[in-house]
PDB file of C-alpha atoms in Angstrom:
ATOM      1  CA  MET A  28       0.021  -0.226  -0.127  1.00 47.00           C
ATOM      2  CA  THR A  29       1.584   3.453  -1.109  1.00 50.00           C
ATOM      3  CA  ALA A  30       1.505   6.322   1.267  1.00 57.00           C
ATOM      4  CA  ARG A  31      -0.947   9.023   0.188  1.00 64.00           C
ATOM      5  CA  PRO A  32       0.988  12.520  -0.220  1.00 66.00           C
ATOM      6  CA  SER A  33       0.174  14.793   2.642  1.00 84.00           C
ATOM      7  CA  LEU A  34      -1.432  18.291   2.254  1.00 91.00           C
ATOM      8  CA  LEU A  35      -0.192  19.002   6.043  1.00 93.00           C
ATOM      9  CA  PRO A  36       2.745  21.132   4.833  1.00 94.00           C
ATOM     10  CA  ALA A  37       0.124  23.378   2.487  1.00 94.00           C
ATOM     11  CA  ILE A  38      -1.814  23.854   5.675  1.00 95.00           C
ATOM     12  CA  VAL A  39       0.595  24.534   7.858  1.00 96.00           C
ATOM     13  CA  ALA A  40       2.164  27.222   5.317  1.00 96.00           C
ATOM     14  CA  LEU A  41      -1.649  28.638   4.882  1.00 93.00           C
ATOM     15  CA  LYS A  42      -0.875  28.884   8.606  1.00 95.00           C
ATOM     16  CA  ALA A  43       1.930  30.676   8.676  1.00 97.00           C
ATOM     17  CA  ILE A  44       0.685  33.218   6.109  1.00 96.00           C
ATOM     18  CA  GLU A  45      -2.400  33.988   7.986  1.00 95.00           C
ATOM     19  CA  ALA A  46      -0.452  34.700  11.188  1.00 97.00           C
ATOM     20  CA  ALA A  47       2.236  36.841   9.460  1.00 98.00           C
ATOM     21  CA  LEU A  48      -0.475  38.736   7.544  1.00 96.00           C
ATOM     22  CA  LEU A  49      -2.430  39.427  10.993  1.00 97.00           C
ATOM     23  CA  VAL A  50       0.715  40.369  12.821  1.00 97.00           C
ATOM     24  CA  GLY A  51       1.249  42.940  10.097  1.00 96.00           C
ATOM     25  CA  LEU A  52      -2.004  44.098  10.308  1.00 93.00           C
ATOM     26  CA  GLY A  53      -2.040  44.284  14.217  1.00 96.00           C
ATOM     27  CA  THR A  54       1.364  46.260  13.821  1.00 96.00           C
ATOM     28  CA  THR A  55       0.215  48.556  10.988  1.00 91.00           C
ATOM     29  CA  LEU A  56      -3.140  49.415  13.095  1.00 90.00           C
ATOM     30  CA  PHE A  57      -1.168  49.913  16.452  1.00 93.00           C
ATOM     31  CA  LEU A  58       1.485  52.096  14.760  1.00 93.00           C
ATOM     32  CA  THR A  59      -1.299  54.204  13.152  1.00 90.00           C
ATOM     33  CA  ARG A  60      -3.637  54.294  16.137  1.00 90.00           C
ATOM     34  CA  TYR A  61      -3.244  58.405  16.147  1.00 90.00           C
ATOM     35  CA  ALA A  62      -3.280  59.026  12.659  1.00 88.00           C
ATOM     36  CA  ASP A  63      -6.335  60.146  10.598  1.00 87.00           C
ATOM     37  CA  PRO A  64      -7.626  56.821   9.306  1.00 85.00           C
ATOM     38  CA  ALA A  65      -9.550  58.500   5.904  1.00 85.00           C
ATOM     39  CA  GLU A  66      -6.153  60.098   5.494  1.00 87.00           C
ATOM     40  CA  LEU A  67      -4.124  56.977   5.696  1.00 85.00           C
ATOM     41  CA  LEU A  68      -6.512  55.187   3.517  1.00 85.00           C
ATOM     42  CA  VAL A  69      -6.223  57.607   0.659  1.00 87.00           C
ATOM     43  CA  ARG A  70      -2.530  57.653   0.656  1.00 88.00           C
ATOM     44  CA  LEU A  71      -2.768  53.664   0.556  1.00 84.00           C
ATOM     45  CA  ALA A  72      -4.858  53.758  -2.085  1.00 85.00           C
ATOM     46  CA  LEU A  73      -2.861  56.037  -4.258  1.00 87.00           C
ATOM     47  CA  ALA A  74       0.207  53.929  -3.286  1.00 89.00           C
ATOM     48  CA  VAL A  75      -1.768  50.635  -4.648  1.00 86.00           C
ATOM     49  CA  HIS A  76      -3.408  52.420  -7.828  1.00 86.00           C
ATOM     50  CA  LEU A  77      -6.527  51.657  -6.229  1.00 80.00           C
ATOM     51  CA  PRO A  78      -9.322  54.278  -7.949  1.00 85.00           C
ATOM     52  CA  LEU A  79     -10.636  56.420  -5.449  1.00 84.00           C
ATOM     53  CA  THR A  80     -13.742  56.105  -7.077  1.00 86.00           C
ATOM     54  CA  SER A  81     -13.851  52.432  -6.605  1.00 82.00           C
ATOM     55  CA  ARG A  82     -16.732  50.461  -4.551  1.00 83.00           C
ATOM     56  CA  LEU A  83     -13.665  48.792  -2.205  1.00 78.00           C
ATOM     57  CA  PHE A  84     -12.548  52.109  -1.444  1.00 83.00           C
ATOM     58  CA  ASN A  85     -15.677  53.808  -0.703  1.00 86.00           C
ATOM     59  CA  GLU A  86     -16.570  50.521   1.452  1.00 85.00           C
ATOM     60  CA  THR A  87     -13.525  50.827   3.341  1.00 83.00           C
ATOM     61  CA  LEU A  88     -13.417  54.417   3.850  1.00 85.00           C
ATOM     62  CA  ALA A  89     -17.068  53.730   5.164  1.00 86.00           C
ATOM     63  CA  LEU A  90     -15.687  51.535   7.982  1.00 83.00           C
ATOM     64  CA  THR A  91     -13.025  53.966   8.972  1.00 84.00           C
ATOM     65  CA  THR A  92     -15.284  56.846   9.728  1.00 80.00           C
ATOM     66  CA  ASP A  93     -15.782  55.547  13.353  1.00 79.00           C
ATOM     67  CA  LEU A  94     -12.542  54.306  13.910  1.00 85.00           C
ATOM     68  CA  THR A  95     -11.564  55.907  17.252  1.00 88.00           C
ATOM     69  CA  VAL A  96      -7.667  55.160  19.256  1.00 91.00           C
ATOM     70  CA  ARG A  97      -9.263  53.109  21.463  1.00 93.00           C
ATOM     71  CA  ARG A  98     -10.851  50.948  18.426  1.00 91.00           C
ATOM     72  CA  HIS A  99      -7.791  51.085  16.718  1.00 89.00           C
ATOM     73  CA  ILE A 100      -6.016  49.341  19.665  1.00 94.00           C
ATOM     74  CA  ALA A 101      -8.651  46.891  20.200  1.00 95.00           C
ATOM     75  CA  LEU A 102      -8.281  45.583  16.653  1.00 93.00           C
ATOM     76  CA  ALA A 103      -4.821  45.647  16.829  1.00 95.00           C
ATOM     77  CA  ILE A 104      -5.038  43.617  20.046  1.00 97.00           C
ATOM     78  CA  THR A 105      -7.407  41.130  18.261  1.00 97.00           C
ATOM     79  CA  ALA A 106      -5.652  40.709  15.156  1.00 97.00           C
ATOM     80  CA  TYR A 107      -2.357  39.749  17.465  1.00 98.00           C
ATOM     81  CA  GLY A 108      -4.688  37.342  19.241  1.00 97.00           C
ATOM     82  CA  TYR A 109      -5.865  35.959  16.125  1.00 96.00           C
ATOM     83  CA  ALA A 110      -2.005  35.554  14.724  1.00 97.00           C
ATOM     84  CA  ALA A 111      -1.274  33.671  17.773  1.00 97.00           C
ATOM     85  CA  LEU A 112      -4.206  31.098  17.469  1.00 96.00           C
ATOM     86  CA  MET A 113      -2.836  30.774  13.850  1.00 96.00           C
ATOM     87  CA  ALA A 114       1.052  30.321  14.604  1.00 97.00           C
ATOM     88  CA  THR A 115      -0.345  27.866  17.508  1.00 97.00           C
ATOM     89  CA  GLU A 116      -2.312  25.802  14.900  1.00 96.00           C
ATOM     90  CA  GLY A 117       0.714  25.742  12.407  1.00 96.00           C
ATOM     91  CA  VAL A 118       3.290  24.875  14.755  1.00 97.00           C
ATOM     92  CA  GLY A 119       0.970  22.423  16.316  1.00 96.00           C
ATOM     93  CA  LEU A 120       0.320  20.702  13.013  1.00 95.00           C
ATOM     94  CA  TYR A 121       4.089  20.783  11.986  1.00 95.00           C
ATOM     95  CA  LEU A 122       4.998  19.000  14.942  1.00 94.00           C
ATOM     96  CA  ARG A 123       1.923  16.556  14.272  1.00 93.00           C
ATOM     97  CA  LYS A 124       0.786  16.895  17.705  1.00 94.00           C
ATOM     98  CA  PRO A 125      -2.456  14.960  17.919  1.00 92.00           C
ATOM     99  CA  TRP A 126      -4.269  18.170  20.016  1.00 94.00           C
ATOM    100  CA  ALA A 127      -3.428  20.530  17.097  1.00 95.00           C
ATOM    101  CA  ARG A 128      -5.499  18.253  14.647  1.00 94.00           C
ATOM    102  CA  TRP A 129      -8.753  18.814  16.899  1.00 94.00           C
ATOM    103  CA  PHE A 130      -7.236  22.214  17.652  1.00 95.00           C
ATOM    104  CA  THR A 131      -7.329  23.327  14.161  1.00 95.00           C
ATOM    105  CA  ILE A 132     -10.526  21.404  13.497  1.00 95.00           C
ATOM    106  CA  ILE A 133     -12.672  23.270  15.879  1.00 96.00           C
ATOM    107  CA  ALA A 134     -11.173  26.469  15.530  1.00 94.00           C
ATOM    108  CA  THR A 135     -11.479  26.747  11.816  1.00 93.00           C
ATOM    109  CA  GLY A 136     -14.930  24.739  11.955  1.00 94.00           C
ATOM    110  CA  TYR A 137     -16.162  27.207  14.426  1.00 94.00           C
ATOM    111  CA  LEU A 138     -15.965  30.091  11.809  1.00 91.00           C
ATOM    112  CA  ILE A 139     -17.498  28.144   8.679  1.00 95.00           C
ATOM    113  CA  PRO A 140     -21.167  28.974   9.414  1.00 95.00           C
ATOM    114  CA  VAL A 141     -19.776  32.673   9.839  1.00 94.00           C
ATOM    115  CA  GLU A 142     -17.890  32.413   6.496  1.00 94.00           C
ATOM    116  CA  ILE A 143     -21.449  30.941   4.748  1.00 96.00           C
ATOM    117  CA  TYR A 144     -23.495  33.986   6.158  1.00 95.00           C
ATOM    118  CA  GLU A 145     -20.954  36.297   4.894  1.00 92.00           C
ATOM    119  CA  VAL A 146     -20.700  34.652   1.473  1.00 95.00           C
ATOM    120  CA  VAL A 147     -24.670  34.490   0.952  1.00 96.00           C
ATOM    121  CA  ARG A 148     -25.029  37.997   2.498  1.00 92.00           C
ATOM    122  CA  ILE A 149     -22.118  39.786  -0.133  1.00 89.00           C
ATOM    123  CA  PRO A 150     -20.917  37.006  -2.427  1.00 91.00           C
ATOM    124  CA  ARG A 151     -17.248  37.931  -3.392  1.00 90.00           C
ATOM    125  CA  PRO A 152     -14.780  35.446  -4.975  1.00 93.00           C
ATOM    126  CA  LEU A 153     -12.382  36.392  -2.017  1.00 91.00           C
ATOM    127  CA  ARG A 154     -15.266  35.171   0.390  1.00 91.00           C
ATOM    128  CA  VAL A 155     -15.909  32.111  -1.321  1.00 95.00           C
ATOM    129  CA  LEU A 156     -12.172  31.269  -1.654  1.00 94.00           C
ATOM    130  CA  VAL A 157     -11.795  31.454   2.070  1.00 92.00           C
ATOM    131  CA  LEU A 158     -14.461  29.760   2.931  1.00 95.00           C
ATOM    132  CA  LEU A 159     -13.760  26.621   0.569  1.00 96.00           C
ATOM    133  CA  LEU A 160     -10.151  26.660   2.015  1.00 94.00           C
ATOM    134  CA  ASN A 161     -11.224  26.367   5.617  1.00 94.00           C
ATOM    135  CA  ILE A 162     -13.814  23.504   4.427  1.00 96.00           C
ATOM    136  CA  ALA A 163     -11.167  21.711   2.685  1.00 95.00           C
ATOM    137  CA  VAL A 164      -8.777  22.018   5.843  1.00 94.00           C
ATOM    138  CA  VAL A 165     -11.189  20.851   8.187  1.00 95.00           C
ATOM    139  CA  VAL A 166     -12.435  17.548   5.934  1.00 95.00           C
ATOM    140  CA  TYR A 167      -8.823  16.770   5.442  1.00 94.00           C
ATOM    141  CA  LEU A 168      -7.578  17.266   9.238  1.00 94.00           C
ATOM    142  CA  ALA A 169     -10.826  14.992  10.371  1.00 94.00           C
ATOM    143  CA  ARG A 170     -10.184  12.195   7.438  1.00 93.00           C
ATOM    144  CA  ARG A 171      -6.461  11.994   7.818  1.00 90.00           C
ATOM    145  CA  LYS A 172      -6.008  11.474  11.908  1.00 87.00           C
ATOM    146  CA  GLU A 173      -3.444   8.355  10.959  1.00 87.00           C
ATOM    147  CA  ILE A 174      -0.798  11.194  10.126  1.00 86.00           C
ATOM    148  CA  PHE A 175      -0.729  12.483  13.716  1.00 84.00           C
ATOM    149  CA  ASP A 176      -0.580   9.051  15.596  1.00 71.00           C
TER     150      ASP A 176
END
């Protein structure tokens, strides 16, 4: 019987990328907590050549209107906490710890109903991709318990 190739390295890489992006987001939020969010958003949009008349820009600008220093800090702390969760999952999976399999299944599966709601509410390709990736991770880890023995 030949061993099936493992997707575990790809899942570990996904968790590492997610953790790194969340650390970057948390750091950015923390470092810009006293700056004007609308001004920062305009500068960012111009830097990445996003038209200031785009739907994405307008939706993001609307989100920044109520962003206070306290909320900036709360969002930064939330991003760091979620990054720690992703990093814990990734390291545990990399070390093939049995608890990491269940930890990842529960933590990832717990948010799938919210992701389904978001996809149904406003379907976007990125939301659908994230939902499908998370479902695939949960199903894969649920079926491949032998790689953690």
